[in-house]
CSV table of C-alpha atoms (C1' of nucleotides) in Angstrom, one decimal:
chain,number,residue,atom,x,y,z
A,719,MET,CA,0.0,0.0,0.0
A,720,THR,CA,3.0,2.3,0.5
A,721,GLY,CA,4.8,1.8,-2.8
A,722,ARG,CA,8.3,3.0,-3.1
A,723,GLY,CA,8.3,3.8,0.7
A,724,ARG,CA,12.1,3.9,0.8
A,725,LYS,CA,12.1,7.1,-1.2
A,726,LYS,CA,10.1,9.0,1.4
A,727,GLY,CA,11.6,12.4,1.9
A,728,GLU,CA,13.4,12.4,-1.4
A,729,ALA,CA,12.3,15.2,-3.8
A,730,ILE,CA,10.1,14.1,-6.6
A,731,PRO,CA,11.8,14.6,-10.0
A,732,GLN,CA,10.6,17.3,-12.3
A,733,GLY,CA,9.6,14.9,-14.9
A,734,VAL,CA,7.2,13.1,-12.6
A,735,VAL,CA,5.7,16.4,-11.5
A,736,GLY,CA,5.2,17.4,-15.1
A,737,ARG,CA,3.4,14.1,-15.9
A,738,LEU,CA,1.0,14.1,-12.9
A,739,PRO,CA,-1.3,16.7,-14.3
A,740,VAL,CA,-1.4,14.8,-17.6
A,741,TYR,CA,-2.5,11.7,-15.7
A,742,PHE,CA,-5.1,13.7,-13.9
A,743,ARG,CA,-6.4,15.2,-17.1
A,744,TYR,CA,-6.8,11.8,-18.8
A,745,LEU,CA,-8.2,10.0,-15.8
A,746,SER,CA,-10.8,12.8,-15.5
A,747,GLU,CA,-11.8,12.1,-19.1
A,748,LEU,CA,-12.0,8.4,-18.5
A,749,ALA,CA,-14.1,8.9,-15.4
A,750,ALA,CA,-16.4,11.2,-17.3
A,751,LEU,CA,-16.9,8.5,-19.9
A,752,GLY,CA,-17.8,6.0,-17.2
A,753,VAL,CA,-14.7,3.8,-17.8
A,754,ASP,CA,-14.0,2.0,-14.6
A,755,LYS,CA,-10.7,0.3,-15.1
A,756,VAL,CA,-7.4,1.0,-16.9
A,757,SER,CA,-4.0,-0.6,-17.1
A,758,SER,CA,-0.6,1.1,-17.2
A,759,ALA,CA,-0.3,-0.2,-20.8
A,760,GLN,CA,-3.6,1.5,-21.8
A,761,LEU,CA,-2.6,4.7,-20.1
A,762,GLY,CA,0.8,4.6,-21.8
A,763,GLU,CA,-0.8,4.0,-25.2
A,764,ALA,CA,-3.2,7.0,-24.8
A,765,LEU,CA,-0.6,9.4,-23.4
A,766,ASP,CA,2.5,8.3,-25.3
A,767,PHE,CA,4.4,7.2,-22.3
A,768,THR,CA,5.8,3.8,-21.6
A,769,ALA,CA,3.7,1.6,-19.2
A,770,ALA,CA,6.8,1.2,-17.0
A,771,GLN,CA,7.2,4.9,-16.7
A,772,ILE,CA,3.6,5.3,-15.5
A,773,ARG,CA,4.0,2.6,-12.9
A,774,SER,CA,7.3,4.0,-11.8
A,775,ASP,CA,5.8,7.5,-11.5
A,776,LEU,CA,2.9,6.4,-9.4
A,777,SER,CA,5.1,4.2,-7.2
A,778,TYR,CA,6.6,7.4,-5.8
A,779,PHE,CA,3.4,8.0,-4.0
A,780,GLY,CA,2.0,4.5,-3.2
A,781,SER,CA,0.6,1.4,-4.7
A,782,PHE,CA,-2.7,2.1,-6.3
A,783,GLY,CA,-3.2,-0.8,-8.6
A,784,GLN,CA,-4.0,-4.5,-8.4
A,785,GLN,CA,-2.0,-7.3,-10.1
A,786,GLY,CA,-3.9,-8.8,-13.0
A,787,TYR,CA,-6.5,-6.1,-13.0
A,788,GLY,CA,-4.9,-2.7,-13.4
A,789,TYR,CA,-6.2,0.5,-11.8
A,790,ASN,CA,-9.7,1.5,-10.8
A,791,VAL,CA,-10.2,4.8,-12.6
A,792,ALA,CA,-12.2,6.6,-9.9
A,793,GLU,CA,-9.9,5.5,-7.2
A,794,LEU,CA,-6.7,6.4,-9.1
A,795,LEU,CA,-8.2,9.8,-10.0
A,796,GLN,CA,-8.9,10.4,-6.4
A,797,GLN,CA,-5.4,9.5,-5.4
A,798,VAL,CA,-3.9,11.7,-8.1
A,799,ARG,CA,-6.1,14.5,-6.9
A,800,GLN,CA,-4.8,14.0,-3.4
A,801,ILE,CA,-1.2,13.8,-4.6
A,802,LEU,CA,-1.6,17.1,-6.4
A,803,GLY,CA,-3.0,18.8,-3.3
A,804,MET,CA,-6.3,19.4,-5.0
A,805,ASN,CA,-8.4,18.2,-2.0
A,806,ARG,CA,-8.2,21.6,-0.4
A,807,ARG,CA,-9.4,25.1,-1.3
A,808,HIS,CA,-6.8,27.5,-2.7
A,809,SER,CA,-7.2,31.2,-2.6
A,810,LEU,CA,-5.8,33.2,-5.4
A,811,VAL,CA,-5.3,36.9,-6.1
A,812,LEU,CA,-4.9,38.2,-9.6
A,813,VAL,CA,-3.0,41.3,-10.6
A,814,GLY,CA,-3.6,42.6,-14.1
A,815,ALA,CA,-7.1,42.7,-15.6
A,816,GLY,CA,-6.1,42.9,-19.3
A,817,ASN,CA,-6.9,40.2,-21.8
A,818,ILE,CA,-4.8,37.5,-20.1
A,819,GLY,CA,-6.1,38.4,-16.7
A,820,LYS,CA,-9.7,38.3,-18.0
A,821,ALA,CA,-9.0,34.9,-19.6
A,822,ILE,CA,-7.7,33.5,-16.4
A,823,GLY,CA,-10.5,35.1,-14.3
A,824,SER,CA,-13.2,33.6,-16.4
A,825,TYR,CA,-11.9,30.0,-16.5
A,826,GLU,CA,-14.7,28.2,-14.7
A,827,TRP,CA,-12.7,25.1,-14.2
A,828,PHE,CA,-10.4,26.7,-11.7
A,829,ARG,CA,-13.2,27.7,-9.4
A,830,ALA,CA,-14.8,24.3,-9.8
A,831,GLU,CA,-11.6,22.6,-8.7
A,832,GLY,CA,-11.2,24.8,-5.6
A,833,PHE,CA,-8.8,27.4,-7.0
A,834,VAL,CA,-10.8,30.5,-6.2
A,835,ILE,CA,-9.8,34.0,-7.3
A,836,GLU,CA,-10.6,36.2,-4.3
A,837,ALA,CA,-9.6,39.6,-5.6
A,838,ILE,CA,-8.5,41.3,-8.8
A,839,PHE,CA,-6.2,44.3,-9.0
A,840,ASP,CA,-5.2,46.6,-11.8
A,841,VAL,CA,-3.5,50.0,-12.2
A,842,ASP,CA,-5.9,51.3,-14.8
A,843,PRO,CA,-8.3,53.7,-13.0
A,844,HIS,CA,-10.9,53.0,-15.7
A,845,LEU,CA,-11.2,49.4,-14.7
A,846,ILE,CA,-11.5,49.9,-11.0
A,847,GLY,CA,-14.9,48.8,-9.7
A,848,ASN,CA,-15.8,46.7,-12.7
A,849,ILE,CA,-17.0,43.4,-11.8
A,850,HIS,CA,-15.3,40.4,-13.2
A,851,GLY,CA,-16.1,36.8,-12.4
A,852,GLY,CA,-17.9,38.0,-9.3
A,853,CYS,CA,-14.9,40.1,-8.2
A,854,ALA,CA,-14.7,43.9,-8.1
A,855,ILE,CA,-11.4,45.2,-9.6
A,856,ARG,CA,-9.4,47.1,-7.1
A,857,PRO,CA,-6.6,49.6,-7.5
A,858,VAL,CA,-3.2,47.9,-7.3
A,859,SER,CA,-2.1,50.4,-4.7
A,860,GLU,CA,-4.3,48.6,-2.3
A,861,LEU,CA,-2.7,45.2,-3.0
A,862,LYS,CA,-0.3,45.1,0.0
A,863,GLN,CA,-2.9,46.3,2.5
A,864,TYR,CA,-5.4,43.7,1.2
A,865,LEU,CA,-3.0,40.8,1.4
A,866,LEU,CA,-1.9,41.6,4.9
A,867,LYS,CA,-5.5,41.3,6.0
A,868,ARG,CA,-6.4,38.4,3.8
A,869,PRO,CA,-3.5,36.1,3.1
A,870,SER,CA,-3.6,34.2,-0.1
A,871,ASP,CA,-2.1,31.0,-1.3
A,872,VAL,CA,-1.2,31.9,-4.9
A,873,GLY,CA,-0.5,35.3,-6.5
A,874,ILE,CA,-1.1,35.5,-10.3
A,875,ILE,CA,0.9,38.0,-12.3
A,876,ALA,CA,-0.8,39.0,-15.5
A,877,THR,CA,0.8,42.4,-15.9
A,878,PRO,CA,3.2,43.8,-18.5
A,879,LYS,CA,6.8,42.8,-18.0
A,880,ASP,CA,7.8,46.1,-16.4
A,881,ALA,CA,5.4,45.8,-13.5
A,882,ALA,CA,6.0,42.1,-12.8
A,883,GLN,CA,8.9,42.1,-10.4
A,884,GLU,CA,7.4,44.9,-8.4
A,885,VAL,CA,4.1,42.9,-8.0
A,886,CYS,CA,6.1,39.8,-7.2
A,887,ASP,CA,8.0,41.7,-4.4
A,888,VAL,CA,4.7,42.7,-2.8
A,889,PHE,CA,3.5,39.1,-3.0
A,890,VAL,CA,6.6,37.8,-1.4
A,891,GLU,CA,6.6,40.5,1.3
A,892,CYS,CA,3.0,39.5,2.1
A,893,GLY,CA,3.9,35.9,2.6
A,894,ILE,CA,2.6,34.4,-0.6
A,895,LYS,CA,4.4,31.2,-1.4
A,896,GLY,CA,3.2,30.3,-4.9
A,897,ILE,CA,3.4,32.6,-7.8
A,898,TRP,CA,1.8,32.0,-11.2
A,899,ASN,CA,3.6,34.2,-13.7
A,900,PHE,CA,2.1,35.1,-17.1
A,901,SER,CA,4.5,37.9,-17.8
A,902,PRO,CA,7.7,37.4,-19.8
A,903,ALA,CA,9.7,38.5,-16.8
A,904,GLN,CA,12.3,36.3,-15.1
A,905,LEU,CA,11.2,36.7,-11.5
A,906,ASP,CA,13.6,36.9,-8.6
A,907,VAL,CA,12.3,35.3,-5.5
A,908,PRO,CA,13.6,33.7,-2.2
A,909,ASP,CA,14.2,30.0,-2.2
A,910,ASP,CA,11.0,29.1,-0.4
A,911,VAL,CA,8.7,30.7,-2.9
A,912,ILE,CA,7.6,28.6,-5.8
A,913,VAL,CA,7.2,30.2,-9.3
A,914,GLU,CA,5.4,28.6,-12.1
A,915,ASN,CA,5.8,30.4,-15.4
A,916,ILE,CA,3.6,30.6,-18.5
A,917,HIS,CA,6.0,32.1,-20.9
A,918,LEU,CA,4.0,32.5,-24.2
A,919,THR,CA,7.0,33.7,-26.1
A,920,ASP,CA,9.2,30.8,-25.0
A,921,SER,CA,6.4,28.4,-26.1
A,922,LEU,CA,6.1,30.0,-29.6
A,923,LEU,CA,9.8,30.0,-30.0
A,924,ARG,CA,10.1,26.3,-29.2
A,925,LEU,CA,7.4,25.7,-31.9
A,926,ALA,CA,9.3,27.9,-34.4
A,927,PHE,CA,12.5,26.0,-33.6
A,928,ARG,CA,11.0,22.7,-34.2
A,929,LEU,CA,9.3,23.8,-37.4
A,930,ASN,CA,12.6,25.1,-38.6
A,931,GLU,CA,14.4,21.9,-37.6
A,932,ARG,CA,11.7,19.9,-39.4
A,933,GLU,CA,12.2,21.8,-42.6
A,934,GLN,CA,15.9,21.4,-42.6
A,935,ARG,CA,15.5,17.7,-42.1
A,936,SER,CA,13.0,17.2,-45.0
A,937,GLY,CA,13.5,20.3,-47.1
A,938,PHE,CA,16.9,19.4,-48.6
B,1182,MET,CA,33.3,28.0,-36.2
B,1183,THR,CA,31.4,24.8,-36.6
B,1184,GLY,CA,31.3,23.7,-33.0
B,1185,ARG,CA,30.1,20.2,-32.2
B,1186,GLY,CA,30.0,19.4,-36.0
B,1187,ARG,CA,30.1,15.7,-35.5
B,1188,LYS,CA,26.6,15.9,-34.0
B,1189,LYS,CA,25.1,17.2,-37.3
B,1190,GLY,CA,21.9,15.5,-38.1
B,1191,GLU,CA,21.3,14.3,-34.6
B,1192,ALA,CA,18.1,15.6,-33.0
B,1193,ILE,CA,18.5,18.4,-30.5
B,1194,PRO,CA,17.5,17.2,-27.0
B,1195,GLN,CA,14.3,18.6,-25.5
B,1196,GLY,CA,16.2,20.2,-22.7
B,1197,VAL,CA,18.3,22.3,-25.1
B,1198,VAL,CA,15.2,23.4,-27.1
B,1199,GLY,CA,13.6,24.4,-23.9
B,1200,ARG,CA,16.5,26.6,-22.9
B,1201,LEU,CA,17.1,28.3,-26.2
B,1202,PRO,CA,14.2,30.8,-25.7
B,1203,VAL,CA,15.4,31.6,-22.3
B,1204,TYR,CA,18.8,32.5,-23.7
B,1205,PHE,CA,17.1,34.5,-26.3
B,1206,ARG,CA,15.0,36.4,-23.8
B,1207,TYR,CA,17.9,37.2,-21.5
B,1208,LEU,CA,20.2,38.2,-24.4
B,1209,SER,CA,17.5,40.6,-25.7
B,1210,GLU,CA,17.5,42.2,-22.3
B,1211,LEU,CA,21.2,42.6,-22.2
B,1212,ALA,CA,21.3,44.0,-25.7
B,1213,ALA,CA,18.5,46.5,-24.8
B,1214,LEU,CA,20.7,47.6,-21.8
B,1215,GLY,CA,23.6,48.1,-24.1
B,1216,VAL,CA,25.7,45.4,-22.6
B,1217,ASP,CA,28.2,44.2,-25.2
B,1218,LYS,CA,29.8,41.1,-23.8
B,1219,VAL,CA,28.9,38.3,-21.5
B,1220,SER,CA,30.5,35.0,-20.4
B,1221,SER,CA,28.9,31.6,-19.9
B,1222,ALA,CA,29.5,32.1,-16.2
B,1223,GLN,CA,27.6,35.3,-16.1
B,1224,LEU,CA,24.7,33.9,-18.2
B,1225,GLY,CA,24.6,30.9,-15.9
B,1226,GLU,CA,24.5,33.0,-12.8
B,1227,ALA,CA,21.6,35.1,-14.2
B,1228,LEU,CA,19.6,32.2,-15.5
B,1229,ASP,CA,20.3,29.5,-12.9
B,1230,PHE,CA,22.1,27.2,-15.2
B,1231,THR,CA,25.7,26.0,-15.0
B,1232,ALA,CA,28.2,27.7,-17.3
B,1233,ALA,CA,29.1,24.3,-18.7
B,1234,GLN,CA,25.5,23.6,-19.7
B,1235,ILE,CA,25.2,26.9,-21.6
B,1236,ARG,CA,28.4,26.2,-23.5
B,1237,SER,CA,27.4,22.7,-24.2
B,1238,ASP,CA,24.0,23.8,-25.4
B,1239,LEU,CA,25.4,26.4,-27.8
B,1240,SER,CA,28.0,24.0,-29.1
B,1241,TYR,CA,25.2,22.0,-30.7
B,1242,PHE,CA,24.9,24.8,-33.2
B,1243,GLY,CA,28.4,26.3,-33.6
B,1244,SER,CA,31.2,28.2,-31.9
B,1245,PHE,CA,30.0,31.6,-31.0
B,1246,GLY,CA,32.4,32.7,-28.3
B,1247,GLN,CA,36.0,33.7,-28.0
B,1248,GLN,CA,38.5,32.3,-25.4
B,1249,GLY,CA,39.4,34.8,-22.8
B,1250,TYR,CA,36.6,37.1,-23.8
B,1251,GLY,CA,33.3,35.4,-23.7
B,1252,TYR,CA,30.4,36.1,-26.1
B,1253,ASN,CA,29.5,39.3,-27.9
B,1254,VAL,CA,25.9,39.9,-26.9
B,1255,ALA,CA,24.7,41.3,-30.2
B,1256,GLU,CA,26.3,38.6,-32.2
B,1257,LEU,CA,25.2,35.8,-29.9
B,1258,LEU,CA,21.6,37.2,-29.9
B,1259,GLN,CA,21.6,37.2,-33.7
B,1260,GLN,CA,22.9,33.6,-33.8
B,1261,VAL,CA,20.2,32.4,-31.3
B,1262,ARG,CA,17.6,34.2,-33.4
B,1263,GLN,CA,18.9,32.3,-36.4
B,1264,ILE,CA,18.9,29.0,-34.6
B,1265,LEU,CA,15.3,29.5,-33.5
B,1266,GLY,CA,14.2,30.2,-37.0
B,1267,MET,CA,13.3,33.8,-36.2
B,1268,ASN,CA,14.9,35.3,-39.3
B,1269,ARG,CA,11.9,34.7,-41.4
B,1270,ARG,CA,8.3,35.7,-41.4
B,1271,HIS,CA,5.8,33.2,-40.0
B,1272,SER,CA,2.1,33.4,-40.9
B,1273,LEU,CA,-0.4,32.4,-38.2
B,1274,VAL,CA,-4.2,31.8,-38.2
B,1275,LEU,CA,-6.1,32.0,-34.9
B,1276,VAL,CA,-9.2,30.1,-34.2
B,1277,GLY,CA,-11.2,31.3,-31.2
B,1278,ALA,CA,-11.8,34.9,-30.4
B,1279,GLY,CA,-12.6,34.6,-26.7
B,1280,ASN,CA,-10.4,36.0,-23.9
B,1281,ILE,CA,-7.4,33.9,-24.7
B,1282,GLY,CA,-7.7,34.5,-28.4
B,1283,LYS,CA,-7.9,38.2,-27.8
B,1284,ALA,CA,-4.9,38.1,-25.5
B,1285,ILE,CA,-2.8,36.3,-28.1
B,1286,GLY,CA,-4.1,38.5,-30.9
B,1287,SER,CA,-3.1,41.7,-29.1
B,1288,TYR,CA,0.4,40.7,-28.1
B,1289,GLU,CA,2.4,43.1,-30.1
B,1290,TRP,CA,5.7,41.3,-29.5
B,1291,PHE,CA,4.6,38.5,-31.8
B,1292,ARG,CA,4.1,40.7,-34.8
B,1293,ALA,CA,7.2,42.7,-34.1
B,1294,GLU,CA,9.2,39.4,-34.2
B,1295,GLY,CA,7.6,38.4,-37.5
B,1296,PHE,CA,4.9,36.1,-36.2
B,1297,VAL,CA,1.9,37.6,-38.0
B,1298,ILE,CA,-1.7,36.7,-37.4
B,1299,GLU,CA,-3.3,36.8,-40.8
B,1300,ALA,CA,-6.8,35.7,-39.9
B,1301,ILE,CA,-9.0,35.1,-37.0
B,1302,PHE,CA,-12.0,32.7,-36.9
B,1303,ASP,CA,-14.8,32.1,-34.4
B,1304,VAL,CA,-18.1,30.3,-34.3
B,1305,ASP,CA,-20.0,33.0,-32.6
B,1306,PRO,CA,-22.0,35.0,-35.2
B,1307,HIS,CA,-22.0,38.1,-33.0
B,1308,LEU,CA,-18.2,38.3,-33.3
B,1309,ILE,CA,-18.0,37.9,-37.0
B,1310,GLY,CA,-16.8,41.1,-38.7
B,1311,ASN,CA,-15.3,42.6,-35.6
B,1312,ILE,CA,-11.9,43.9,-36.1
B,1313,HIS,CA,-9.2,42.7,-33.8
B,1314,GLY,CA,-5.5,43.5,-34.2
B,1315,GLY,CA,-6.2,44.6,-37.7
B,1316,CYS,CA,-8.0,41.4,-38.6
B,1317,ALA,CA,-11.7,40.9,-39.3
B,1318,ILE,CA,-13.1,37.9,-37.4
B,1319,ARG,CA,-14.5,35.3,-39.9
B,1320,PRO,CA,-16.9,32.5,-39.5
B,1321,VAL,CA,-15.0,29.3,-38.7
B,1322,SER,CA,-17.0,27.5,-41.4
B,1323,GLU,CA,-14.8,29.4,-43.8
B,1324,LEU,CA,-11.5,28.2,-42.2
B,1325,LYS,CA,-10.8,25.3,-44.6
B,1326,GLN,CA,-11.6,27.3,-47.7
B,1327,TYR,CA,-9.4,30.1,-46.4
B,1328,LEU,CA,-6.4,27.9,-45.6
B,1329,LEU,CA,-6.5,26.2,-49.0
B,1330,LYS,CA,-6.1,29.5,-50.7
B,1331,ARG,CA,-3.7,31.0,-48.2
B,1332,PRO,CA,-1.5,28.4,-46.6
B,1333,SER,CA,-0.3,29.2,-43.1
B,1334,ASP,CA,2.7,28.2,-41.0
B,1335,VAL,CA,1.1,27.9,-37.6
B,1336,GLY,CA,-2.5,27.3,-36.5
B,1337,ILE,CA,-3.5,28.6,-33.1
B,1338,ILE,CA,-6.3,26.8,-31.2
B,1339,ALA,CA,-7.9,29.0,-28.7
B,1340,THR,CA,-11.3,27.3,-28.6
B,1341,PRO,CA,-13.0,25.3,-25.9
B,1342,LYS,CA,-11.9,21.8,-25.4
B,1343,ASP,CA,-14.7,20.2,-27.4
B,1344,ALA,CA,-13.9,22.0,-30.6
B,1345,ALA,CA,-10.2,21.6,-30.4
B,1346,GLN,CA,-9.7,18.3,-32.2
B,1347,GLU,CA,-12.1,19.3,-35.0
B,1348,VAL,CA,-10.2,22.5,-35.7
B,1349,CYS,CA,-6.9,20.6,-35.4
B,1350,ASP,CA,-8.1,18.2,-38.1
B,1351,VAL,CA,-8.9,21.0,-40.5
B,1352,PHE,CA,-5.4,22.5,-39.9
B,1353,VAL,CA,-3.7,19.2,-40.6
B,1354,GLU,CA,-5.9,18.6,-43.7
B,1355,CYS,CA,-4.9,22.0,-45.0
B,1356,GLY,CA,-1.2,21.3,-44.6
B,1357,ILE,CA,-0.4,23.3,-41.4
B,1358,LYS,CA,2.7,21.8,-39.8
B,1359,GLY,CA,2.8,23.7,-36.5
B,1360,ILE,CA,-0.1,23.9,-34.0
B,1361,TRP,CA,-0.1,26.1,-31.0
B,1362,ASN,CA,-2.7,24.7,-28.7
B,1363,PHE,CA,-4.2,26.7,-25.8
B,1364,SER,CA,-7.1,24.3,-25.2
B,1365,PRO,CA,-6.9,21.6,-22.6
B,1366,ALA,CA,-7.4,18.9,-25.2
B,1367,GLN,CA,-4.7,16.3,-26.0
B,1368,LEU,CA,-4.5,16.6,-29.8
B,1369,ASP,CA,-4.1,13.7,-32.1
B,1370,VAL,CA,-1.9,14.6,-35.1
B,1371,PRO,CA,0.3,12.8,-37.7
B,1372,ASP,CA,4.0,12.5,-36.9
B,1373,ASP,CA,5.1,15.3,-39.1
B,1374,VAL,CA,3.0,17.9,-37.4
B,1375,ILE,CA,4.4,19.7,-34.4
B,1376,VAL,CA,2.2,20.6,-31.5
B,1377,GLU,CA,3.2,23.0,-28.8
B,1378,ASN,CA,0.8,23.0,-25.9
B,1379,ILE,CA,-0.1,25.7,-23.4
B,1380,HIS,CA,-2.0,23.8,-20.8
B,1381,LEU,CA,-3.0,26.3,-18.2
B,1382,THR,CA,-4.5,23.7,-15.9
B,1383,ASP,CA,-1.4,21.5,-16.0
B,1384,SER,CA,0.7,24.5,-15.0
B,1385,LEU,CA,-1.6,25.4,-12.1
B,1386,LEU,CA,-1.6,21.8,-10.9
B,1387,ARG,CA,2.2,21.7,-11.0
B,1388,LEU,CA,2.2,24.8,-8.8
B,1389,ALA,CA,-0.3,23.2,-6.4
B,1390,PHE,CA,1.7,20.1,-6.2
B,1391,ARG,CA,4.9,21.9,-5.3
B,1392,LEU,CA,3.1,24.1,-2.8
B,1393,ASN,CA,1.7,21.0,-1.2
B,1394,GLU,CA,5.1,19.3,-1.2
B,1395,ARG,CA,6.7,22.4,0.4
B,1396,GLU,CA,4.1,22.4,3.2
B,1397,GLN,CA,4.7,18.8,4.0
B,1398,ARG,CA,8.4,19.4,4.1
B,1399,SER,CA,8.3,22.4,6.4
B,1400,GLY,CA,4.9,22.1,8.0
B,1401,PHE,CA,5.6,19.2,10.2
C,1171,DT,C1',52.9,38.0,-21.3
C,1172,DA,C1',49.4,36.6,-17.8
C,1173,DG,C1',44.6,36.0,-17.1
C,1174,DA,C1',40.4,34.6,-18.7
C,1175,DT,C1',37.2,31.8,-20.9
C,1176,DT,C1',36.0,29.0,-24.6
C,1177,DG,C1',34.7,24.3,-26.8
C,1178,DT,C1',35.0,19.5,-25.9
C,1179,DT,C1',36.1,15.3,-23.5
C,1180,DA,C1',35.4,12.0,-19.9
C,1181,DA,C1',33.2,11.2,-15.6
C,1182,DT,C1',29.1,11.6,-13.1
C,1183,DC,C1',24.6,11.7,-12.2
C,1184,DG,C1',19.8,10.8,-12.9
C,1185,DA,C1',15.9,9.2,-15.5
C,1186,DT,C1',13.8,5.7,-18.4
C,1187,DT,C1',13.1,1.1,-19.6
C,1188,DA,C1',13.1,-3.9,-19.7
C,1189,DA,C1',12.4,-7.7,-17.2
C,1190,DC,C1',10.3,-10.5,-13.7
C,1191,DA,C1',8.8,-12.3,-9.2
C,1192,DA,C1',4.6,-11.5,-6.7
C,1193,DT,C1',-0.1,-12.0,-6.8
C,1194,DC,C1',-4.9,-10.7,-7.9
E,807,DT,C1',-6.5,-22.5,-12.2
E,808,DA,C1',-4.4,-19.7,-16.1
E,809,DG,C1',-3.9,-15.1,-17.6
E,810,DA,C1',-3.0,-10.5,-16.7
E,811,DT,C1',-0.8,-6.8,-14.6
E,812,DT,C1',1.3,-4.8,-10.8
E,813,DG,C1',5.5,-2.7,-8.1
E,814,DT,C1',10.3,-3.0,-8.1
E,815,DT,C1',14.9,-4.2,-9.3
E,816,DA,C1',18.8,-3.9,-12.4
E,817,DA,C1',20.4,-2.5,-16.9
E,818,DT,C1',20.4,1.1,-20.2
E,819,DC,C1',20.3,5.3,-21.9
E,820,DG,C1',20.9,10.2,-22.0
E,821,DA,C1',21.8,14.5,-20.0
E,822,DT,C1',24.6,17.3,-16.9
E,823,DT,C1',28.9,18.6,-14.9
E,824,DA,C1',33.8,18.9,-14.0
E,825,DA,C1',38.0,19.4,-15.8
E,826,DC,C1',41.3,21.0,-19.1
E,827,DA,C1',43.9,21.9,-23.3
E,828,DA,C1',43.5,25.4,-26.6
E,829,DT,C1',43.9,30.1,-27.4
E,830,DC,C1',42.3,34.9,-27.4
DNA sequence: TAGATTGTTAATCGATTAACAATC
DNA sequence: TAGATTGTTAATCGATTAACAATC
């Protein structure tokens, strides 16, 4: 029931962390379709991983399958949820109510999974007071004061690059430990603060690189 | 001048591809600040990589530095641009004019770097004809016919999950070789088509996982 | 020249995979 | 029971790093 118990305390490799949400996403789909069992071989086939890798990944956290049967979809999904820390509510604050901010703020899935945006901030005086996803937009000058009264789990940065580090500093000062950064800035934070970046430009450039590589390969 | 020439033809490892845009981003910053030289040690310090890794990454593509000096920023930036395939124009079509679509469409940096959105499509009849970033929004029913007349390098999927595969299939059918996917769908494409995903939910879940892990470590 | 830093090799480290005993 | 599939070990593979000769 404990799986790879000997590894307790060891950090989980990046690769594993990266695949867990993929497992979650696919198991959710299977559950929604009413599928009730799945084997590591089937998961691997669908997600383009090897079966061994999936079993090895899961074994960092426990033993969730049954020999000769595979995994119960609902149960494994619940376990993955647990592993990802989804079984508690997370409070988020969002800074930046431009297009990206609005996109994030209106993603219903987040709220449904317990990631609740509690407040939205922006510098633009024209936006202040507007309601978005049930939240009034507040002036960013009040961010610090707000956070000191109502601590938050995650701070979202959806500002232009130039404002990003400044906002980040306020987050850190107010005790936020998780930052979700949509700006192209490379944020500087203390060791105990976790930053997850969505760098759109990096993503597009990786695509451009691979397109280019592909052309060289076939083109001539 | 050729660097690791012996490796010609070998595929470039994922890790290297992932770091190239980071180099590009930082070199752009240095160039904007007027810095004219940089060593692998300084790059490593700033970006949290080892100096050896940076030199090793670059050596896949050539020899761009000088012993005892380091790298000329402007020159290395130009080389990285070249490596990433940024020295040519890319045409993009965008499907989905919701918040995310609008965010992408209004990102000036893309256009400035030669990634030009040529057309925007949506299903919503209310949006048809609206101008966004210089583009009229067209009905998605015309997507195929449009692409057959005006081939495009990259197709962007900014639709809800349910429409994603369908749009993807049209892209593939019309010869698009690069797909930038913002939907949570796991797209099914032929081997010669490159998909670059921006999975917001995966990103948030990685953050949640690491926050959770952090708490276990320190919390008790 | 002396000092600095590259590009590359060899050594190390870590992640993936194949194989299989355990067992449902 | 026979067949299937797990969790885990050992082998393999690949990526990172340390070290250094080359040289600006």
